[in-house]
XYZ file of C-alpha atoms in Angstrom:
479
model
C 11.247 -0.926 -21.561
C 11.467 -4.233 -22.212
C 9.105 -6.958 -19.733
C 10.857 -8.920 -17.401
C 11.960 -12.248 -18.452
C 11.304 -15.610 -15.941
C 15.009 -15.545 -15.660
C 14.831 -11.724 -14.350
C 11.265 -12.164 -12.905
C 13.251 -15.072 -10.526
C 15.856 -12.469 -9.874
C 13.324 -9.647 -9.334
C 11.624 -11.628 -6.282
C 15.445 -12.129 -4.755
C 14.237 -16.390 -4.701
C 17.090 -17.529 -6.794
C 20.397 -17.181 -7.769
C 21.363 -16.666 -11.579
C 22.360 -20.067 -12.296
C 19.060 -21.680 -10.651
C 17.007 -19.115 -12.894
C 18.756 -20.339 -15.967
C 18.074 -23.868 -14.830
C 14.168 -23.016 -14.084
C 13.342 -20.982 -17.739
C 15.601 -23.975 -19.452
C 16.043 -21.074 -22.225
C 17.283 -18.155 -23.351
C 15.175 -14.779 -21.900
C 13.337 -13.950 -25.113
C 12.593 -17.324 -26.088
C 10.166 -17.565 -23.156
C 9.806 -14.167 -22.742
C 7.829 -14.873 -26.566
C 5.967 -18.237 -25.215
C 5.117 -16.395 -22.563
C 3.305 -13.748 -24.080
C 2.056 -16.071 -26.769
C 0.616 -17.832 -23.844
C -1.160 -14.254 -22.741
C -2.259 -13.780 -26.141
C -4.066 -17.190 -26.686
C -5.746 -17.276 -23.342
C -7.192 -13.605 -24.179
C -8.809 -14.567 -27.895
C -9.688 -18.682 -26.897
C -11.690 -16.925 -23.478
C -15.282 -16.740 -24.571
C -14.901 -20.441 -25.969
C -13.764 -22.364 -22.996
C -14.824 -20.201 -19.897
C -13.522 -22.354 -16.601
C -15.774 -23.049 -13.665
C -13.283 -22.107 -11.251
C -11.603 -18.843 -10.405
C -8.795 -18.729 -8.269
C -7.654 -15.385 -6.443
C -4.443 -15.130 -4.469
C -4.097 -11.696 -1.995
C -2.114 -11.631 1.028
C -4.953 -10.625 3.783
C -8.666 -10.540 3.720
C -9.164 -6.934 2.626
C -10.116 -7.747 -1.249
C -11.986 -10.406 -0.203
C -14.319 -8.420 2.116
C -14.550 -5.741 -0.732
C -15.481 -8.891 -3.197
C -17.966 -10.501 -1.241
C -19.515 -7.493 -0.210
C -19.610 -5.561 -3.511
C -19.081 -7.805 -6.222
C -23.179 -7.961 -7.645
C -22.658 -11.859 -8.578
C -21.903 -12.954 -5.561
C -24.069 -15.948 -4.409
C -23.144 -17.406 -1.628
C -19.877 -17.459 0.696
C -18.893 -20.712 2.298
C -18.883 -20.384 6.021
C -15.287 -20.258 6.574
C -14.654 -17.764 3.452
C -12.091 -20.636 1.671
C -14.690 -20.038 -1.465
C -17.482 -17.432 -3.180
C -20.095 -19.217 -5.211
C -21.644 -16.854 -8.274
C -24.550 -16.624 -9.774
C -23.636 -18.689 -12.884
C -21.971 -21.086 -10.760
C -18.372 -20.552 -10.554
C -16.702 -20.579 -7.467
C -14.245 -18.641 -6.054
C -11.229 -19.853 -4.437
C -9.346 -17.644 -2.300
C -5.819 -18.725 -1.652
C -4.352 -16.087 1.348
C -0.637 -16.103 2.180
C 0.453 -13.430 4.537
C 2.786 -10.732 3.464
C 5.974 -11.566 5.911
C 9.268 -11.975 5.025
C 8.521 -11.813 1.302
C 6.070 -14.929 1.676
C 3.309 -13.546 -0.648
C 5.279 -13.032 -3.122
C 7.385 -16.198 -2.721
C 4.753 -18.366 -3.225
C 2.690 -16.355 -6.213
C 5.919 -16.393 -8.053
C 6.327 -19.589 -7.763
C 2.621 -20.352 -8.719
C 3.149 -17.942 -11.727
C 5.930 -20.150 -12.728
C 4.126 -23.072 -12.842
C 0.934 -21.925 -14.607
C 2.067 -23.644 -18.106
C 1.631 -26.749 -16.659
C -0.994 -26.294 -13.772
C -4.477 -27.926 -14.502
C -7.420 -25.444 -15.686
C -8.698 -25.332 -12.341
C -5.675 -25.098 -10.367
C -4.141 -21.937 -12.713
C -4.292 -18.366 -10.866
C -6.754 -16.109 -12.633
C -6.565 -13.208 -10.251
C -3.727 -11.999 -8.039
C -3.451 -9.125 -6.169
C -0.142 -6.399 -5.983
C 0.940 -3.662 -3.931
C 2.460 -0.294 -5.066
C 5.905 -1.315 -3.550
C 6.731 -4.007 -5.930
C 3.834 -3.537 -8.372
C 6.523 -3.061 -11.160
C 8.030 -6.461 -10.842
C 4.987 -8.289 -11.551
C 3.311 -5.498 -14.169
C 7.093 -5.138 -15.847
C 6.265 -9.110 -16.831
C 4.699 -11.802 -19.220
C 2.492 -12.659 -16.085
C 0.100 -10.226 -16.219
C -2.442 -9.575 -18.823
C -2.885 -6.086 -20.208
C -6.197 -4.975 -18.785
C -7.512 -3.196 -22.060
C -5.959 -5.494 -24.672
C -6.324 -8.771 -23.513
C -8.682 -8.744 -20.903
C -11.128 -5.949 -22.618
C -11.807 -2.776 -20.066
C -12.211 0.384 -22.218
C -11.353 3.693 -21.856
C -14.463 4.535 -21.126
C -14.556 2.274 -18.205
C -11.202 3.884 -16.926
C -11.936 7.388 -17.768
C -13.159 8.054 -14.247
C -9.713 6.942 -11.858
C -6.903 8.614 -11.231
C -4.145 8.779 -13.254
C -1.425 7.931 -11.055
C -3.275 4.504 -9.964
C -3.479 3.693 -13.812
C 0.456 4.886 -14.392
C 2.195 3.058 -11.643
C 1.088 -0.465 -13.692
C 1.688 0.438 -17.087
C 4.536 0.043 -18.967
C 5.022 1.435 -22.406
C 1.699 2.145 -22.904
C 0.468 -1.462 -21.621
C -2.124 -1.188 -18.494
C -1.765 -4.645 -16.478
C -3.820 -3.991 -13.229
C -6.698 -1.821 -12.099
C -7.941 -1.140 -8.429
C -10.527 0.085 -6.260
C -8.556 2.312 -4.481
C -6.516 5.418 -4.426
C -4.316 5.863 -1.425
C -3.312 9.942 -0.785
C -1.662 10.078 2.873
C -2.562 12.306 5.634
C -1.786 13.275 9.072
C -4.052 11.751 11.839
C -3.931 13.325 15.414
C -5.140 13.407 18.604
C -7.814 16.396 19.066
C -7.691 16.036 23.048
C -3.657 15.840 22.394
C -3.963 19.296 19.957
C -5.970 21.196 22.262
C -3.686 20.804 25.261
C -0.260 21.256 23.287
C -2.138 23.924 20.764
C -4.641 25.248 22.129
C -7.029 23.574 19.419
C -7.995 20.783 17.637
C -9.379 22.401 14.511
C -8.189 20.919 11.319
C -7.477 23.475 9.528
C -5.281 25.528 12.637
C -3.581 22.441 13.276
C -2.329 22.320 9.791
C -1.293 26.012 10.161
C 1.564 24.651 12.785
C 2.452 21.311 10.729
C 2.475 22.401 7.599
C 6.472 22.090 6.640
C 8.727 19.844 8.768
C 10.148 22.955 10.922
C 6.816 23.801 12.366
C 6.491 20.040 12.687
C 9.501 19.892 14.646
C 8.518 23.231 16.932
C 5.610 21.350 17.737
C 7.157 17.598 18.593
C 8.980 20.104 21.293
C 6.008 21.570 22.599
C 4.251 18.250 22.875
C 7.538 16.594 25.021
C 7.103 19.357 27.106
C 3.587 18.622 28.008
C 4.775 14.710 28.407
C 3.397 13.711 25.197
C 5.395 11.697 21.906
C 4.928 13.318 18.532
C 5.258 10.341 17.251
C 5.086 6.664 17.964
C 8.222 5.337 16.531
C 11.176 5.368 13.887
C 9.015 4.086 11.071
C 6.202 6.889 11.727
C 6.998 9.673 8.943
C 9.423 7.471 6.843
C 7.245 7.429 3.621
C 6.346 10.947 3.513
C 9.830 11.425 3.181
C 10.518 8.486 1.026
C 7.307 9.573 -1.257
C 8.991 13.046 -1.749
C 12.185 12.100 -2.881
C 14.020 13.317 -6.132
C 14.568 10.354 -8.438
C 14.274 6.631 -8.301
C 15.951 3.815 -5.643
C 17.901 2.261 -8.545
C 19.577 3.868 -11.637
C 20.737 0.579 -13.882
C 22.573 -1.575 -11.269
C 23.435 1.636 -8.868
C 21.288 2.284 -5.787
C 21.104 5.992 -5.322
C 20.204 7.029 -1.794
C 18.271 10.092 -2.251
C 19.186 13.433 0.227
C 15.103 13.259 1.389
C 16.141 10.003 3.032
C 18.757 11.026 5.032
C 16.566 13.577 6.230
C 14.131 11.119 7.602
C 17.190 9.892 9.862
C 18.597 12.927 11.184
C 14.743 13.504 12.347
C 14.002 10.564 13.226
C 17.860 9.655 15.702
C 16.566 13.775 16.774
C 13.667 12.138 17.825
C 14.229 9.187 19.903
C 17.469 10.690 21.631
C 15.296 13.866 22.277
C 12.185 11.344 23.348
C 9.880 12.990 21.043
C 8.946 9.404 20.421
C 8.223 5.793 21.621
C 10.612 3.555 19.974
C 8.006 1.701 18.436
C 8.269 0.075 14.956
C 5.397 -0.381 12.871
C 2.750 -3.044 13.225
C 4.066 -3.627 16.770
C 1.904 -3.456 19.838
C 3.475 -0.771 21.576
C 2.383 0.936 17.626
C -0.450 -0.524 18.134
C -1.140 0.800 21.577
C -0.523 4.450 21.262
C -3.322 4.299 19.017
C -5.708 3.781 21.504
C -7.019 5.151 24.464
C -3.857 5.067 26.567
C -2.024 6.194 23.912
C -0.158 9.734 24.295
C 0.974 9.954 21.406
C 0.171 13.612 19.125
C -0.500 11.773 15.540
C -0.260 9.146 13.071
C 0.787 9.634 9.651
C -1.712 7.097 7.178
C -3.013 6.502 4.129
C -6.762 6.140 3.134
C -7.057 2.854 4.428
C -5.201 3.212 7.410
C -7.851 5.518 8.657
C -11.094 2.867 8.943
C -8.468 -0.114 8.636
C -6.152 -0.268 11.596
C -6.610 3.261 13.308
C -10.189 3.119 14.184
C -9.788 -0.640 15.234
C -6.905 0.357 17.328
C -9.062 3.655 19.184
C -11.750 1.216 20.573
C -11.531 0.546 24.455
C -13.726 -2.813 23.729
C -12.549 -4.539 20.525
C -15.987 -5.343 17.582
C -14.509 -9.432 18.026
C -15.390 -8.349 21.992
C -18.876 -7.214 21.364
C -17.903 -3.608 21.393
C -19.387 -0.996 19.045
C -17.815 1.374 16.882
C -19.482 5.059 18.266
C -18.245 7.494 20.305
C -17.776 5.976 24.370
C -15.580 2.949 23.252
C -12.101 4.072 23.816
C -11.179 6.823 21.985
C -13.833 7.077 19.175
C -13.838 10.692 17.828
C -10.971 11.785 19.047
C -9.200 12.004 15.894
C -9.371 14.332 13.302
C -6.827 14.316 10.055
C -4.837 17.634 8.258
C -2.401 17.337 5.496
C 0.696 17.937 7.559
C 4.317 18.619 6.129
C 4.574 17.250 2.712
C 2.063 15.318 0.571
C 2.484 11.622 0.204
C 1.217 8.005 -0.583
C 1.062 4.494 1.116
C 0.018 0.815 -0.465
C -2.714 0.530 -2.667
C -3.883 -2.890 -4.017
C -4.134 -3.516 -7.551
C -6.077 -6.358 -9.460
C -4.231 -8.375 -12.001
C -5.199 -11.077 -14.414
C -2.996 -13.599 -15.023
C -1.846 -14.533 -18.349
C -2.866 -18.464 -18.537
C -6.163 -17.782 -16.896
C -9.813 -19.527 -18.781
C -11.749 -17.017 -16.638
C -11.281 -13.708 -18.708
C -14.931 -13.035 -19.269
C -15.440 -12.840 -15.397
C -12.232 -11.085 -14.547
C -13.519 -8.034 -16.650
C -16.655 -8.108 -14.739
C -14.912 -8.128 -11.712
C -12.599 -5.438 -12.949
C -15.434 -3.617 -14.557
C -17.577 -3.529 -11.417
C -15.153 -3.124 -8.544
C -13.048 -1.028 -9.951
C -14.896 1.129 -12.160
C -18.258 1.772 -11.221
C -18.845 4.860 -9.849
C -22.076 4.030 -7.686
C -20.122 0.947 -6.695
C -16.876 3.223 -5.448
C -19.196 5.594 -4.320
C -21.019 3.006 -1.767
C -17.624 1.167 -0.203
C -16.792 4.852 0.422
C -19.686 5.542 2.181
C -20.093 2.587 4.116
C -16.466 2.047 4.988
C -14.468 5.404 5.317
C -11.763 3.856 2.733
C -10.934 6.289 -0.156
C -12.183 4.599 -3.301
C -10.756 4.804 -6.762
C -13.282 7.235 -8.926
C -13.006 11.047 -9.257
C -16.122 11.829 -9.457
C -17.781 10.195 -6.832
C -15.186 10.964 -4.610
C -15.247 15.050 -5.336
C -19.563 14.072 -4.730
C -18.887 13.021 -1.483
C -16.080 15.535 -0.748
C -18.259 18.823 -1.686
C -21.519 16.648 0.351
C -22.642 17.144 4.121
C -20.744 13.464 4.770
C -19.315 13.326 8.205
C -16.762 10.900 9.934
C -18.427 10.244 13.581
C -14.724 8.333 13.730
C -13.296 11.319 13.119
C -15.178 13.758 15.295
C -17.808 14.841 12.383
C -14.940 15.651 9.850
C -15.137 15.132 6.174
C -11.743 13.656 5.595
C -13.035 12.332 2.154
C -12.248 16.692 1.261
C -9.020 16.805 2.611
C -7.603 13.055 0.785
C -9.785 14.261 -2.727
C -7.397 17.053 -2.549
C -4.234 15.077 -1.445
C -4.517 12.608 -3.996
C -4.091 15.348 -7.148
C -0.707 15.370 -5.775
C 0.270 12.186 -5.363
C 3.268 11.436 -8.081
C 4.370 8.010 -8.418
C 7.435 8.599 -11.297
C 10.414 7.718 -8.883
C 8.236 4.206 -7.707
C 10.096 0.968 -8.909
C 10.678 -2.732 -8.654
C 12.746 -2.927 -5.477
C 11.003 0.103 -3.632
C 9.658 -2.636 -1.094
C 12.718 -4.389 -0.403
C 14.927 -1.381 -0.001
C 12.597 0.624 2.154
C 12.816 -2.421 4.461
C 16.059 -3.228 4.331
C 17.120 1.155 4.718
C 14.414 1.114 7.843
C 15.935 -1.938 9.470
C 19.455 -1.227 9.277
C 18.742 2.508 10.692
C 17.008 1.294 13.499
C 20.202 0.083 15.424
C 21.744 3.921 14.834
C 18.759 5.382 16.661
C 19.081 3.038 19.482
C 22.474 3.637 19.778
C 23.379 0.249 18.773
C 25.978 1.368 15.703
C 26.897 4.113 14.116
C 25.849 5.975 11.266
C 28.760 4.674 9.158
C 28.233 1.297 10.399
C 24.809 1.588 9.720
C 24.832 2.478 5.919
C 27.657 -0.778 5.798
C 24.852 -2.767 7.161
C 22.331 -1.551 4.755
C 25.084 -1.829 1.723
C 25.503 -6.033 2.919
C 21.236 -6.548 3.005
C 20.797 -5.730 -0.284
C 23.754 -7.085 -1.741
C 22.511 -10.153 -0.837
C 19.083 -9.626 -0.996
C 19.797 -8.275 -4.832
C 22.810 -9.777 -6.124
C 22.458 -8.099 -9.428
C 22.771 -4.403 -7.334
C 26.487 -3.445 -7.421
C 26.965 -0.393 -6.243
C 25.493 1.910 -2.951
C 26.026 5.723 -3.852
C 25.499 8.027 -0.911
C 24.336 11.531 -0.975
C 27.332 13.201 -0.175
């Protein structure tokens, strides 16, 4: 596979039309497809001789930047309002954060990584940060540096991750981001919820009635009949359908809706006309709300992160900003427990990338090197924040240990995700997953609320992308 040009890198982020990219690259692709890497390739061997002072990071929220400060062993000192780290040797850190909506992150790091030719030393992005649902568009490119080859990890320092997080940003054989997490998905539920609609709320029983979609389904019935939701809202169980599906969104300019999708529809209009859930839509507060402790809703399906990220905030009665503490008594602490439910599955992740252009290669390894590879390092986050960290080994330590989630009612959900995540398989991921699982989700959502029909629907979704992607043709439907 070829990398992506900055003509197709333009058309990748859906910023520009063709003619505009032409008239930005000023070129033919491979002519500054070459510069581009020769640009890589110089800033990897002139590194040691003309390390800069200044290290700039771009990430769309705060989450890498609690994990650097935190964790990263040269940190300093942290200015008061977090704008910059200061290092031991002196550099400083700045932290430029532009929030994810409406493609804005990625709007404005493309347009940086445009620019970095001609930006001054200190201005030039050394590190920017990716998610798994467009991670190909960026690793696909001249923009970032190959992790082993230019920017000097081993194999020995990635011998201990898992595979799939190394895969999904490597192309033909080229490794161009590393991270410090894996993300397997589970089910969360409600154990107060369980033992009233089950008659228990022991993990492993509860996954003996969720464990395929039909038991899943017996059980959102149950649950309705004892005036509780199964789920919170349309967007709920869409990626453990969307993980699980047969090939690929896009197959050359032809966007292939896989069968697996549908069936996250028919469940999901069988669910809100049935009211087996709340009409909610991710990231929304009545979302939000069910989490917590007036929440009746049975379960939440997340990732690692989601877990000590979002869920745990959104259990407390008395928010941490409020004063309150996380421990059982504040809302709805320990209530939850998590089982594998119905299918295995992944969501997000957050990989590291150099840029190619960057004077800072010497500290991006160490930053690479320690936050992403160190066992004791992965080992520690784990332990002192619930997330799911990125080495095997530690991670089947603390899975086979006595560790227990108070969160999560004493479990050891680190044994159930170290179990999860040797199934996660990220061959069908690509460069438009993110903007087609948006624009499939919000065309849908007007055919479970009985705004449209299905057929009307699938039109609607057909015109989003068409002009979101220009370079898309064709919408083939499972028949």
């Amino acid at each position: 596979m070829r990398k992506i040009s900055r003509r197709n890198f333009l058309l990748a982020s859906g910023a520009v039309t063709i003619s505009a990219a032409l008239s930005a690259c000023g070129g033919s692709s491979s002519s500054t497809s070459t510069a581009s890497s020769a640009a890589a390739s110089t800033a990897a061997s002139d590194a040691t001789a003309a390390q800069g002072k200044v290290l700039n990071i771009w990430c769309w929220n705060d989450e890498f930047q609690d994990r650097f400060n935190d964790y990263y062993p040269e940190v300093a000192s942290i200015a008061d309002d977090k704008s910059t780290t200061t290092l031991k040797d002196g550099t400083v850190v700045k932290w430029t954060i532009n929030a994810n909506e409406n493609n804005n992150y990625q709007n404005k790091l493309d347009e940086a990584l445009l620019n970095q030719d001609s930006a001054a030393d200190d201005d030039k992005v050394d590190i920017f940060l990716i998610e798994a649902d467009y991670a190909l568009k960026y690793v696909d490119s001249d923009y970032a540096l190959d992790v082993k080859a230019d920017i000097g990890l081993t194999d020995a320092d990635l011998a201990g991750q898992y595979q799939y997080t190394k895969d999904i940003v490597t192309v033909d054989g080229s490794q161009r981001g590393t991270t410090w997490q894996a993300t397997p998905g589970l089910f969360a539920y409600r154990r107060s919820i369980a033992k009233d609609v089950l008659g228990t709320d022991d993990p492993t029983e509860v996954q003996s009635y969720l464990s395929d979609w039909d038991k899943f389904n017996d059980v959102a019935a149950q649950a309705h009949d004892k005036g509780y939701k199964m789920l919170s809202g349309f967007d709920d169980a869409y990626r453990t359908f969307s993980n699980n599906v047969a090939a690929p969104w896009v197959d050359g300019t032809t966007v292939k809706v896989d069968p697996n999708i549908m069936k996250w529809v028919d469940q999901t209009k069988e669910y809100t006309d049935k009211g087996y859930n709340n009409k909610s839509s991710l990231w929304d507060n009545q979302w939000a709300a069910d989490q917590g402790p007036s929440g009746k809703v049975f379960g939440f399906f997340y990732s690692t992160w989601g877990i000590n990220f979002t869920l745990l905030g959104n259990s407390l009665e008395t928010p941490v900003a409020e004063g309150g503490k996380e421990e059982v008594g504040n809302g709805i602490y320990g209530d939850y427990a998590v089982c594998e439910g119905p299918q295995p599955y992944y969501w997000g992740g957050t990989w590291i990338c150099g840029a190619a252009g960057s004077d800072n290669i010497d500290t991006i390894r160490d930053v690479m090197q320690k936050l992403t590879c160190d066992e004791a390092i992965m080992k520690q986050i784990t332990l002192d924040t619930q997330d799911y960290t990125n080495n095997e080994a530690a991670m089947e330590e603390i899975a086979n240990s006595d560790y227990k989630s108070d969160f999560l009612g004493g479990q050891n959900h680190i044994a159930l995700f170290a179990e999860a995540a040797k199934k996660i398989d990220m061959s069908n991921a690509g460069p438009y997953d993110q903007g087609l699982n948006e624009s499939f989700q919000t065309a849908f959502k007007d055919y479970f609320t009985g705004a449209v029909d299905e057929d009307t629907a699938k039109a609607n979704f057909e015109t989003a992308i068409k002009e979101k992607y220009p370079e898309l043709t064709e919408v083939v439907w499972p028949a």
